[in-house]
């Protein structure tokens, strides 16, 4: 501990290089795991010696190829929303909610004894940078979502192997 405190006490030798660090991230990790491991790998690179190799081995062993035991609610929502688009580039909020409410094994149809409301849906998706907007669907312009606004969140949080595992509705 004393060695770490001494090492970290020099901002010009440690803190500033860490702020600028862009460590090489293992390809075996997905985007999310790379995001989590990046600070650890930056510290290991700066420490030098055996630490860069040991840290990369540890991060890969802990994270690579492992699917979470239980999806977080937000990741579950992203997965279920992916199924709602079904090849379309846009969907109304009403259409998205109808899809979500219809998923038998999902929590959206019985959200605290009521179907998930549009406001809560919007709030949950906003954490991923996804917002509703006026969209054109035929001759109507309801509020809704564009597929392209989900793309980054889907890439980051949904490994291809679990793309639509929750969608059980026909």
Coordinates of C-alpha atoms in Angstrom, one line a residue:
X1 CA 0.0 0.0 0.0
X2 CA 2.8 2.4 0.9
X3 CA 4.5 1.8 -2.5
X4 CA 1.2 2.5 -4.3
X5 CA 0.6 5.7 -2.3
X6 CA 4.2 6.9 -3.1
X7 CA 3.8 5.9 -6.8
X8 CA 0.5 7.7 -7.1
X9 CA 1.6 10.8 -5.2
X10 CA 3.3 12.3 -8.2
X11 CA 0.7 13.8 -10.6
X12 CA 3.2 14.4 -13.4
X13 CA 4.5 10.8 -13.3
X14 CA 1.2 9.0 -12.8
X15 CA -2.0 11.0 -13.0
X16 CA -1.4 12.9 -16.2
X17 CA -0.1 9.8 -18.1
X18 CA -3.2 7.9 -17.0
X19 CA -5.5 10.7 -18.3
X20 CA -3.8 10.4 -21.7
X21 CA -3.5 6.6 -21.7
X22 CA -5.2 4.6 -24.4
X23 CA -4.1 1.1 -23.6
X24 CA -4.3 -1.7 -26.2
X25 CA -7.5 -3.6 -25.4
X26 CA -7.8 -7.4 -26.0
X27 CA -9.8 -8.3 -29.1
X28 CA -11.4 -11.2 -27.1
X29 CA -13.4 -8.6 -25.2
X30 CA -16.6 -7.0 -26.3
X31 CA -17.1 -3.2 -26.2
X32 CA -18.6 -3.2 -22.7
X33 CA -15.9 -5.4 -21.2
X34 CA -13.2 -3.3 -22.9
X35 CA -14.8 -0.2 -21.3
X36 CA -14.7 -1.8 -17.9
X37 CA -11.1 -3.1 -18.3
X38 CA -9.6 0.0 -19.8
X39 CA -8.7 1.8 -16.6
X40 CA -7.1 -1.3 -15.1
X41 CA -5.1 -1.9 -18.2
X42 CA -3.9 1.7 -18.3
X43 CA -2.6 1.4 -14.7
X44 CA -1.0 -1.9 -15.5
X45 CA 0.8 -0.5 -18.5
X46 CA 2.0 2.5 -16.5
X47 CA 3.2 0.1 -13.7
X48 CA 5.2 -1.9 -16.3
X49 CA 7.1 -5.1 -15.6
X50 CA 4.8 -8.1 -15.5
X51 CA 1.6 -6.1 -14.9
X52 CA 0.5 -5.4 -18.4
X53 CA 0.5 -9.1 -19.3
X54 CA -1.0 -10.2 -16.0
X55 CA -3.8 -7.6 -16.2
X56 CA -4.8 -8.5 -19.7
X57 CA -4.8 -12.2 -18.9
X58 CA -7.0 -11.5 -15.8
X59 CA -9.5 -9.2 -17.7
X60 CA -9.8 -11.7 -20.5
X61 CA -10.3 -14.7 -18.1
X62 CA -12.9 -12.7 -16.2
X63 CA -14.9 -11.2 -19.0
X64 CA -14.3 -12.8 -22.4
X65 CA -17.2 -14.9 -23.8
X66 CA -19.2 -14.8 -20.6
X67 CA -22.8 -13.9 -20.8
X68 CA -24.3 -12.4 -17.7
X69 CA -26.2 -14.8 -15.5
X70 CA -29.1 -12.4 -15.4
X71 CA -29.7 -9.5 -17.7
X72 CA -30.1 -6.2 -16.2
X73 CA -33.5 -4.6 -16.7
X74 CA -32.0 -2.1 -19.1
X75 CA -30.3 -4.7 -21.2
X76 CA -33.5 -6.8 -21.2
X77 CA -35.3 -3.7 -22.5
X78 CA -32.8 -3.2 -25.3
X79 CA -33.1 -6.8 -26.3
X80 CA -36.9 -6.8 -26.3
X81 CA -36.9 -3.5 -28.3
X82 CA -34.7 -5.0 -30.9
X83 CA -37.3 -7.6 -31.6
X84 CA -40.0 -5.0 -32.0
X85 CA -38.4 -3.4 -35.0
X86 CA -38.7 -6.6 -37.1
X87 CA -36.9 -5.2 -40.1
X88 CA -38.5 -1.8 -39.8
X89 CA -36.5 1.4 -39.5
X90 CA -38.9 3.1 -37.2
X91 CA -41.7 2.3 -34.7
X92 CA -44.2 4.4 -32.9
X93 CA -44.1 4.6 -29.1
X94 CA -47.6 3.0 -29.1
X95 CA -46.3 0.1 -31.4
X96 CA -43.2 -0.4 -29.3
X97 CA -45.2 -0.6 -26.1
X98 CA -47.8 -3.0 -27.7
X99 CA -44.9 -5.3 -28.6
X100 CA -43.3 -5.1 -25.1
X101 CA -46.6 -5.6 -23.3
X102 CA -47.3 -8.6 -25.5
X103 CA -44.1 -10.5 -24.4
X104 CA -45.4 -13.1 -22.0
X105 CA -42.1 -13.7 -20.1
X106 CA -41.2 -10.1 -19.9
X107 CA -41.9 -7.6 -17.1
X108 CA -43.3 -4.9 -19.3
X109 CA -47.0 -6.0 -19.4
X110 CA -47.1 -6.0 -15.6
X111 CA -45.0 -3.2 -14.5
X112 CA -45.9 -2.6 -10.9
X113 CA -49.4 -4.0 -11.6
X114 CA -49.9 -1.9 -14.8
X115 CA -48.4 -2.0 -18.3
X116 CA -45.1 -0.1 -18.7
X117 CA -46.1 3.5 -19.5
X118 CA -44.6 5.6 -22.3
X119 CA -42.9 8.0 -19.9
X120 CA -41.1 5.2 -18.0
X121 CA -40.0 3.6 -21.3
X122 CA -38.6 7.0 -22.5
X123 CA -36.8 7.4 -19.2
X124 CA -35.3 4.0 -19.3
X125 CA -34.1 4.3 -22.9
X126 CA -32.7 7.8 -22.3
X127 CA -29.9 6.2 -20.2
X128 CA -28.7 4.7 -23.4
X129 CA -28.9 8.0 -25.4
X130 CA -32.1 6.9 -27.1
X131 CA -34.9 9.4 -27.3
X132 CA -38.3 9.5 -28.9
X133 CA -39.1 12.0 -31.6
X134 CA -41.8 12.8 -34.1
X135 CA -41.6 10.2 -36.8
X136 CA -43.6 9.6 -40.0
X137 CA -45.5 6.3 -40.2
X138 CA -47.7 6.3 -43.3
X139 CA -49.7 9.5 -43.3
X140 CA -49.3 10.0 -39.5
X141 CA -46.6 11.6 -37.4
X142 CA -46.7 10.0 -33.9
X143 CA -43.9 10.1 -31.4
X144 CA -41.6 7.1 -31.8
X145 CA -38.2 5.7 -32.2
X146 CA -35.7 5.2 -35.1
X147 CA -33.8 1.9 -35.4
X148 CA -30.6 3.8 -36.0
X149 CA -30.8 5.4 -32.5
X150 CA -30.6 2.0 -30.9
X151 CA -27.6 0.8 -33.0
X152 CA -24.9 1.9 -30.6
X153 CA -26.6 0.6 -27.5
X154 CA -27.4 -2.8 -29.2
X155 CA -23.7 -3.1 -30.3
X156 CA -22.4 -2.2 -26.8
X157 CA -24.8 -4.1 -24.6
X158 CA -26.2 -7.0 -26.6
X159 CA -23.6 -9.6 -27.7
X160 CA -24.7 -11.2 -31.0
X161 CA -25.3 -14.5 -29.3
X162 CA -28.2 -13.1 -27.2
X163 CA -29.7 -10.8 -29.8
X164 CA -33.4 -11.8 -29.3
X165 CA -33.5 -14.5 -26.7
X166 CA -36.3 -12.8 -24.7
X167 CA -38.7 -12.4 -27.6
X168 CA -41.2 -15.2 -27.2
X169 CA -44.2 -13.5 -28.8
X170 CA -45.1 -14.9 -32.3

